[in-house]
Short mmCIF file of the C-alpha atoms (twelve columns), coordinates in Angstrom:
data_MODEL
# 
_entry.id   MODEL 
# 
loop_
_atom_site.group_PDB 
_atom_site.id 
_atom_site.type_symbol 
_atom_site.label_atom_id 
_atom_site.label_alt_id 
_atom_site.label_comp_id 
_atom_site.label_asym_id 
_atom_site.label_seq_id 
_atom_site.Cartn_x 
_atom_site.Cartn_y 
_atom_site.Cartn_z 
_atom_site.pdbx_PDB_model_num 
ATOM 1  C CA . UNK A 1  -9.709  16.316 17.320 1 
ATOM 2  C CA . UNK A 2  -10.451 18.660 14.470 1 
ATOM 3  C CA . UNK A 3  -13.306 19.066 12.048 1 
ATOM 4  C CA . UNK A 4  -14.525 21.772 9.715  1 
ATOM 5  C CA . UNK A 5  -18.110 22.913 10.238 1 
ATOM 6  C CA . UNK A 6  -20.687 20.282 9.342  1 
ATOM 7  C CA . UNK A 7  -22.226 22.773 6.928  1 
ATOM 8  C CA . UNK A 8  -19.043 22.631 4.816  1 
ATOM 9  C CA . UNK A 9  -19.402 18.868 4.499  1 
ATOM 10 C CA . UNK A 10 -23.138 19.118 3.808  1 
ATOM 11 C CA . UNK A 11 -22.552 21.539 0.927  1 
ATOM 12 C CA . UNK A 12 -20.171 19.021 -0.655 1 
ATOM 13 C CA . UNK A 13 -22.473 16.080 -0.001 1 
ATOM 14 C CA . UNK A 14 -25.458 17.857 -1.536 1 
ATOM 15 C CA . UNK A 15 -23.425 18.296 -4.743 1 
ATOM 16 C CA . UNK A 16 -22.075 14.717 -4.611 1 
ATOM 17 C CA . UNK A 17 -18.635 16.347 -4.414 1 
ATOM 18 C CA . UNK A 18 -16.433 13.644 -2.900 1 
ATOM 19 C CA . UNK A 19 -13.269 15.450 -3.948 1 
ATOM 20 C CA . UNK A 20 -14.455 18.423 -1.876 1 
ATOM 21 C CA . UNK A 21 -15.157 16.141 1.076  1 
ATOM 22 C CA . UNK A 22 -11.646 14.747 0.693  1 
ATOM 23 C CA . UNK A 23 -10.173 18.243 0.676  1 
ATOM 24 C CA . UNK A 24 -11.949 19.025 3.955  1 
ATOM 25 C CA . UNK A 25 -10.612 15.803 5.459  1 
ATOM 26 C CA . UNK A 26 -7.083  16.616 4.258  1 
ATOM 27 C CA . UNK A 27 -7.263  20.103 5.728  1 
ATOM 28 C CA . UNK A 28 -8.039  18.545 9.110  1 
ATOM 29 C CA . UNK A 29 -5.327  15.910 8.678  1 
ATOM 30 C CA . UNK A 30 -2.730  18.555 7.862  1 
ATOM 31 C CA . UNK A 31 -3.646  20.605 10.939 1 
ATOM 32 C CA . UNK A 32 -3.533  17.551 13.189 1 
ATOM 33 C CA . UNK A 33 -0.229  16.343 11.738 1 
ATOM 34 C CA . UNK A 34 1.268   19.809 12.294 1 
ATOM 35 C CA . UNK A 35 0.509   19.580 16.013 1 
ATOM 36 C CA . UNK A 36 1.873   16.067 16.383 1 
ATOM 37 C CA . UNK A 37 -0.897  13.568 15.627 1 
ATOM 38 C CA . UNK A 38 0.468   10.145 14.662 1 
ATOM 39 C CA . UNK A 39 -2.652  8.944  12.853 1 
ATOM 40 C CA . UNK A 40 -6.175  10.004 11.944 1 
ATOM 41 C CA . UNK A 41 -9.516  8.423  12.791 1 
ATOM 42 C CA . UNK A 42 -12.707 9.138  10.908 1 
ATOM 43 C CA . UNK A 43 -15.731 7.937  12.901 1 
ATOM 44 C CA . UNK A 44 -18.185 8.899  10.166 1 
ATOM 45 C CA . UNK A 45 -19.473 6.295  7.721  1 
ATOM 46 C CA . UNK A 46 -20.571 8.759  5.046  1 
ATOM 47 C CA . UNK A 47 -17.322 10.629 4.454  1 
ATOM 48 C CA . UNK A 48 -15.335 7.390  4.311  1 
ATOM 49 C CA . UNK A 49 -16.470 7.367  0.700  1 
ATOM 50 C CA . UNK A 50 -13.844 10.064 0.051  1 
ATOM 51 C CA . UNK A 51 -10.928 7.912  1.272  1 
ATOM 52 C CA . UNK A 52 -9.735  7.372  -2.289 1 
ATOM 53 C CA . UNK A 53 -8.998  11.093 -2.502 1 
ATOM 54 C CA . UNK A 54 -7.535  11.332 0.978  1 
ATOM 55 C CA . UNK A 55 -5.203  8.430  1.673  1 
ATOM 56 C CA . UNK A 56 -2.633  9.032  -1.087 1 
ATOM 57 C CA . UNK A 57 -2.164  12.659 -0.004 1 
ATOM 58 C CA . UNK A 58 -2.553  12.359 3.751  1 
ATOM 59 C CA . UNK A 59 0.383   13.385 5.935  1 
ATOM 60 C CA . UNK A 60 -0.440  10.540 8.366  1 
ATOM 61 C CA . UNK A 61 -2.222  7.185  8.107  1 
ATOM 62 C CA . UNK A 62 -5.966  6.943  8.631  1 
ATOM 63 C CA . UNK A 63 -7.830  4.254  10.532 1 
ATOM 64 C CA . UNK A 64 -10.870 3.279  8.485  1 
ATOM 65 C CA . UNK A 65 -13.684 2.425  10.907 1 
ATOM 66 C CA . UNK A 66 -14.977 -0.521 8.849  1 
ATOM 67 C CA . UNK A 67 -11.503 -2.023 8.383  1 
ATOM 68 C CA . UNK A 68 -10.654 -1.745 12.083 1 
ATOM 69 C CA . UNK A 69 -13.955 -3.284 13.173 1 
ATOM 70 C CA . UNK A 70 -13.648 -6.097 10.596 1 
ATOM 71 C CA . UNK A 71 -10.110 -6.860 11.735 1 
ATOM 72 C CA . UNK A 72 -11.229 -7.030 15.362 1 
ATOM 73 C CA . UNK A 73 -14.204 -9.242 14.525 1 
# 
């Protein structure tokens, strides 16, 4: 598990900066991939809105909470 400080995300969200949110997510993904993670999970509904910035550049696949729940349902 890795996450930047919530305050970093809040600063981006207050500016409606989804690219910045995506960069924070990618920074976490890169750290996790470097230590052997096979995939990423984002359990936060708000920052999923940055997936368009994240998925094409991510070093590992992400599980999108809404897609996983819908598939199970």
